[in-house]
């Protein structure tokens, strides 16, 4: 009988390629048509309601109940005009995915009839029984309710035939239980801090937003193969699998010609994205076989995060239509590259200026330098927290695995900007500057735009790199909700800018001239934060040694990395910025630990199941045939012949027995460690035990399973192999 794998492979081979069903039209014809955006608002809202909503979006003003009723009714009318019958508050609980509970618009009325209704109350707030979402102990069962509240800054949209209203999600007592709440607060803090600093340079700046353009990496595999890989289904990654002879070593996949089947998928998910106003624009093959990337045009960070969360959902659904599965896990396959979500981050003003892009005048260049140096300083001060913000069981496979930025936080500036900072450090001194010195300094700053024009310096090994007009936080994991690392980044930069302003103002009060005061503080920051700057190869062992010398942390696994979330510095940061109080932060820390434990626990269980139900039976089955063959040889051969010819088969038989025994014993020991870990009395102890004790068996079990894969008859091996999964026609 053929193995399940052979049957699945036949399905893959016989697949008729699916055509894309994207209409043959230009994107601008339908872009954003499933979004309750400005156009829809103009069409459906009264002037008054439109103004009130726009005001709320730009200035955070509250919308009156009466107005909310009107907006809700119009939203409903718009949605109904598109055949929509249900609505949902759409939020981002700490599970990392999105949550939705659909409700119908209709209400039964007397006479056995029904009408459609959607009130302002229903739009603004819901009280879901949300006791099953992670809360880190914040919510006791007697106050199991949480509530969701409308975020008017992210427009409602129609997805899957349902009107989705982006909301925050908080406990009944007001604590944040989601990613959006702290993100919005961090954006608010950053706006205030950055706008204040902008006043030194430009009084017209009244608002600063963070901008985010994420680059999303992912793998695709055929559904037939995915459906019989329980590890992929349940953990998102392959727990076993012998490396394919041809992996990524020829570097022939990166930016290669995209397989037709994949292009059809890309066209379709991009189409869905464009209907939803998600500006995905770039697509290409990534480094690993079957790995791809998409990237949008950047947007305001809160909207960009919503769009990324939505994109991941869209991709997963559209892939299924194309008989493929999208793998968003950070490391679905060992031995080839994992996937990240590079977060390109910058700051934009209401005057249309990118604060991390130098301008034409010395003044704008000084403004650029101010934000640039303060960001570097913020990363230096809170490197460990930034590291913690991207920590997850999945991402541990990437960081420091010689293909992704290391777990050591550092900042890459490029040679030219490094020079500018070095020059600045030398030129400025604490005493009064002479007019000549000032001119020299201004000249050197004046050169920045030209420097950046031909700044093609790229460093792919840095976790946090300046790329000409933005910073790229490259260590973020592909499946992560990037709202959290963005919250941290916004928070630390906000805190830093407040500190900066305080210091500059203090000097100015002592009659130091403004420009000079700014330079002096910047110089101080440049000196203080030097250690975090690194221009070399982040993958090399030399960097690990060098970083250690510099006193930078290198924490390769999640449980110890998470500690930085709740150290004094972080607690103070989040509280003083009004983003998360101690209780909320500690709850988040607990949840991160629990999530880690559960992920490793599931992996460990799946390893034991697959080993016992699939791998060992396949190996023993193959061995049985060998034994029969040897027995048969004995019957038909002379003793001398038998000795000569049975030897290699006997070796195989013994090797199988050896490996099966090793696997079996280790699986038992692993299960025992799991039991011990489960009995520990704190989330921290459990996570550490899973990290240090349980996970310790994964590699050695896998090693022997992969060796078996290499010797067992191909026709009898039950699991799709790397060479099959990583190959997409
Ligand atoms: P790369 O060379 O890294 O691919 P791109 O210019 O293509 O660089 O940009 C990658 C991402 O960075 C895109 O999503 C892009 O929209 C985004 N990006 C560009 N400018 C900004 C900015 N000012 N703020 C945030 N993201 C930006
Ligand atoms: Mg990039």
PDB file of N, CA, C and O in Angstrom, residues 12 35 85 98 107 135 161 210 236 263 289 302 387-388 414 420 457 661 667 724:
ATOM      1  N   UNK A  12      -0.400  16.514  -5.642  1.00  0.00           N
ATOM      2  CA  UNK A  12       0.376  17.720  -5.971  1.00  0.00           C
ATOM      3  C   UNK A  12       0.771  17.696  -7.436  1.00  0.00           C
ATOM      4  O   UNK A  12       0.633  18.699  -8.155  1.00  0.00           O
ATOM      5  N   UNK A  35     -13.752  49.744   2.134  1.00  0.00           N
ATOM      6  CA  UNK A  35     -13.393  50.497   3.344  1.00  0.00           C
ATOM      7  C   UNK A  35     -14.368  51.658   3.513  1.00  0.00           C
ATOM      8  O   UNK A  35     -14.699  52.333   2.538  1.00  0.00           O
ATOM      9  N   UNK A  85     -24.607  41.640   5.969  1.00  0.00           N
ATOM     10  CA  UNK A  85     -25.693  41.399   6.916  1.00  0.00           C
ATOM     11  C   UNK A  85     -25.227  41.440   8.364  1.00  0.00           C
ATOM     12  O   UNK A  85     -26.027  41.517   9.286  1.00  0.00           O
ATOM     13  N   UNK A  98      -6.227  38.015  15.471  1.00  0.00           N
ATOM     14  CA  UNK A  98      -7.325  38.961  15.613  1.00  0.00           C
ATOM     15  C   UNK A  98      -8.560  38.213  16.097  1.00  0.00           C
ATOM     16  O   UNK A  98      -8.660  36.999  15.943  1.00  0.00           O
ATOM     17  N   UNK A 107     -33.169  42.710  13.640  1.00  0.00           N
ATOM     18  CA  UNK A 107     -33.833  42.530  14.921  1.00  0.00           C
ATOM     19  C   UNK A 107     -35.246  42.080  14.629  1.00  0.00           C
ATOM     20  O   UNK A 107     -35.912  42.689  13.783  1.00  0.00           O
ATOM     21  N   UNK A 135      -5.310  37.157  29.941  1.00  0.00           N
ATOM     22  CA  UNK A 135      -5.371  38.412  30.677  1.00  0.00           C
ATOM     23  C   UNK A 135      -4.256  38.502  31.706  1.00  0.00           C
ATOM     24  O   UNK A 135      -4.136  39.502  32.402  1.00  0.00           O
ATOM     25  N   UNK A 161     -17.580  39.340   4.042  1.00  0.00           N
ATOM     26  CA  UNK A 161     -19.015  39.618   4.086  1.00  0.00           C
ATOM     27  C   UNK A 161     -19.484  40.230   5.394  1.00  0.00           C
ATOM     28  O   UNK A 161     -20.682  40.334   5.641  1.00  0.00           O
ATOM     29  N   UNK A 210       3.935  58.483  13.874  1.00  0.00           N
ATOM     30  CA  UNK A 210       4.923  57.460  13.520  1.00  0.00           C
ATOM     31  C   UNK A 210       4.421  56.805  12.247  1.00  0.00           C
ATOM     32  O   UNK A 210       3.223  56.571  12.084  1.00  0.00           O
ATOM     33  N   UNK A 236       3.086  25.093  13.332  1.00  0.00           N
ATOM     34  CA  UNK A 236       3.514  26.062  12.327  1.00  0.00           C
ATOM     35  C   UNK A 236       4.885  25.779  11.755  1.00  0.00           C
ATOM     36  O   UNK A 236       5.332  26.467  10.838  1.00  0.00           O
ATOM     37  N   UNK A 263       2.295  33.432  -8.428  1.00  0.00           N
ATOM     38  CA  UNK A 263       1.867  34.741  -8.932  1.00  0.00           C
ATOM     39  C   UNK A 263       0.340  34.828  -8.888  1.00  0.00           C
ATOM     40  O   UNK A 263      -0.225  35.854  -8.476  1.00  0.00           O
ATOM     41  N   UNK A 289      14.056  28.520  -0.679  1.00  0.00           N
ATOM     42  CA  UNK A 289      13.096  28.033  -1.662  1.00  0.00           C
ATOM     43  C   UNK A 289      11.684  28.072  -1.072  1.00  0.00           C
ATOM     44  O   UNK A 289      11.511  27.823   0.124  1.00  0.00           O
ATOM     45  N   UNK A 302      -0.556  53.006  13.439  1.00  0.00           N
ATOM     46  CA  UNK A 302      -1.716  52.259  13.947  1.00  0.00           C
ATOM     47  C   UNK A 302      -2.472  51.589  12.803  1.00  0.00           C
ATOM     48  O   UNK A 302      -2.826  50.410  12.870  1.00  0.00           O
ATOM     49  N   UNK A 387      14.754  44.109  22.678  1.00  0.00           N
ATOM     50  CA  UNK A 387      14.995  42.671  22.462  1.00  0.00           C
ATOM     51  C   UNK A 387      13.799  41.873  22.987  1.00  0.00           C
ATOM     52  O   UNK A 387      13.308  40.955  22.327  1.00  0.00           O
ATOM     53  N   UNK A 388      13.321  42.249  24.179  1.00  0.00           N
ATOM     54  CA  UNK A 388      12.188  41.522  24.769  1.00  0.00           C
ATOM     55  C   UNK A 388      10.941  41.660  23.896  1.00  0.00           C
ATOM     56  O   UNK A 388      10.129  40.733  23.809  1.00  0.00           O
ATOM     57  N   UNK A 414      25.578  53.275   8.851  1.00  0.00           N
ATOM     58  CA  UNK A 414      26.257  53.519   7.576  1.00  0.00           C
ATOM     59  C   UNK A 414      27.503  54.347   7.833  1.00  0.00           C
ATOM     60  O   UNK A 414      27.525  55.180   8.758  1.00  0.00           O
ATOM     61  N   UNK A 420      29.700  61.571  10.337  1.00  0.00           N
ATOM     62  CA  UNK A 420      29.074  62.832  10.747  1.00  0.00           C
ATOM     63  C   UNK A 420      28.984  62.887  12.270  1.00  0.00           C
ATOM     64  O   UNK A 420      29.337  63.896  12.892  1.00  0.00           O
ATOM     65  N   UNK A 457      24.816  52.283   1.411  1.00  0.00           N
ATOM     66  CA  UNK A 457      25.245  51.378   2.464  1.00  0.00           C
ATOM     67  C   UNK A 457      24.070  50.562   2.971  1.00  0.00           C
ATOM     68  O   UNK A 457      23.097  51.113   3.452  1.00  0.00           O
ATOM     69  N   UNK A 661      15.626   2.979  19.384  1.00  0.00           N
ATOM     70  CA  UNK A 661      15.802   2.911  20.841  1.00  0.00           C
ATOM     71  C   UNK A 661      16.146   4.290  21.411  1.00  0.00           C
ATOM     72  O   UNK A 661      15.564   4.734  22.410  1.00  0.00           O
ATOM     73  N   UNK A 667      12.259  10.294  24.052  1.00  0.00           N
ATOM     74  CA  UNK A 667      10.872  10.775  24.105  1.00  0.00           C
ATOM     75  C   UNK A 667      10.291  10.547  25.502  1.00  0.00           C
ATOM     76  O   UNK A 667       9.552  11.392  26.022  1.00  0.00           O
ATOM     77  N   UNK A 724      10.255  17.951  -1.117  1.00  0.00           N
ATOM     78  CA  UNK A 724       8.917  18.004  -1.719  1.00  0.00           C
ATOM     79  C   UNK A 724       8.163  19.265  -1.286  1.00  0.00           C
ATOM     80  O   UNK A 724       7.544  19.951  -2.095  1.00  0.00           O
TER      81      UNK A 724
END
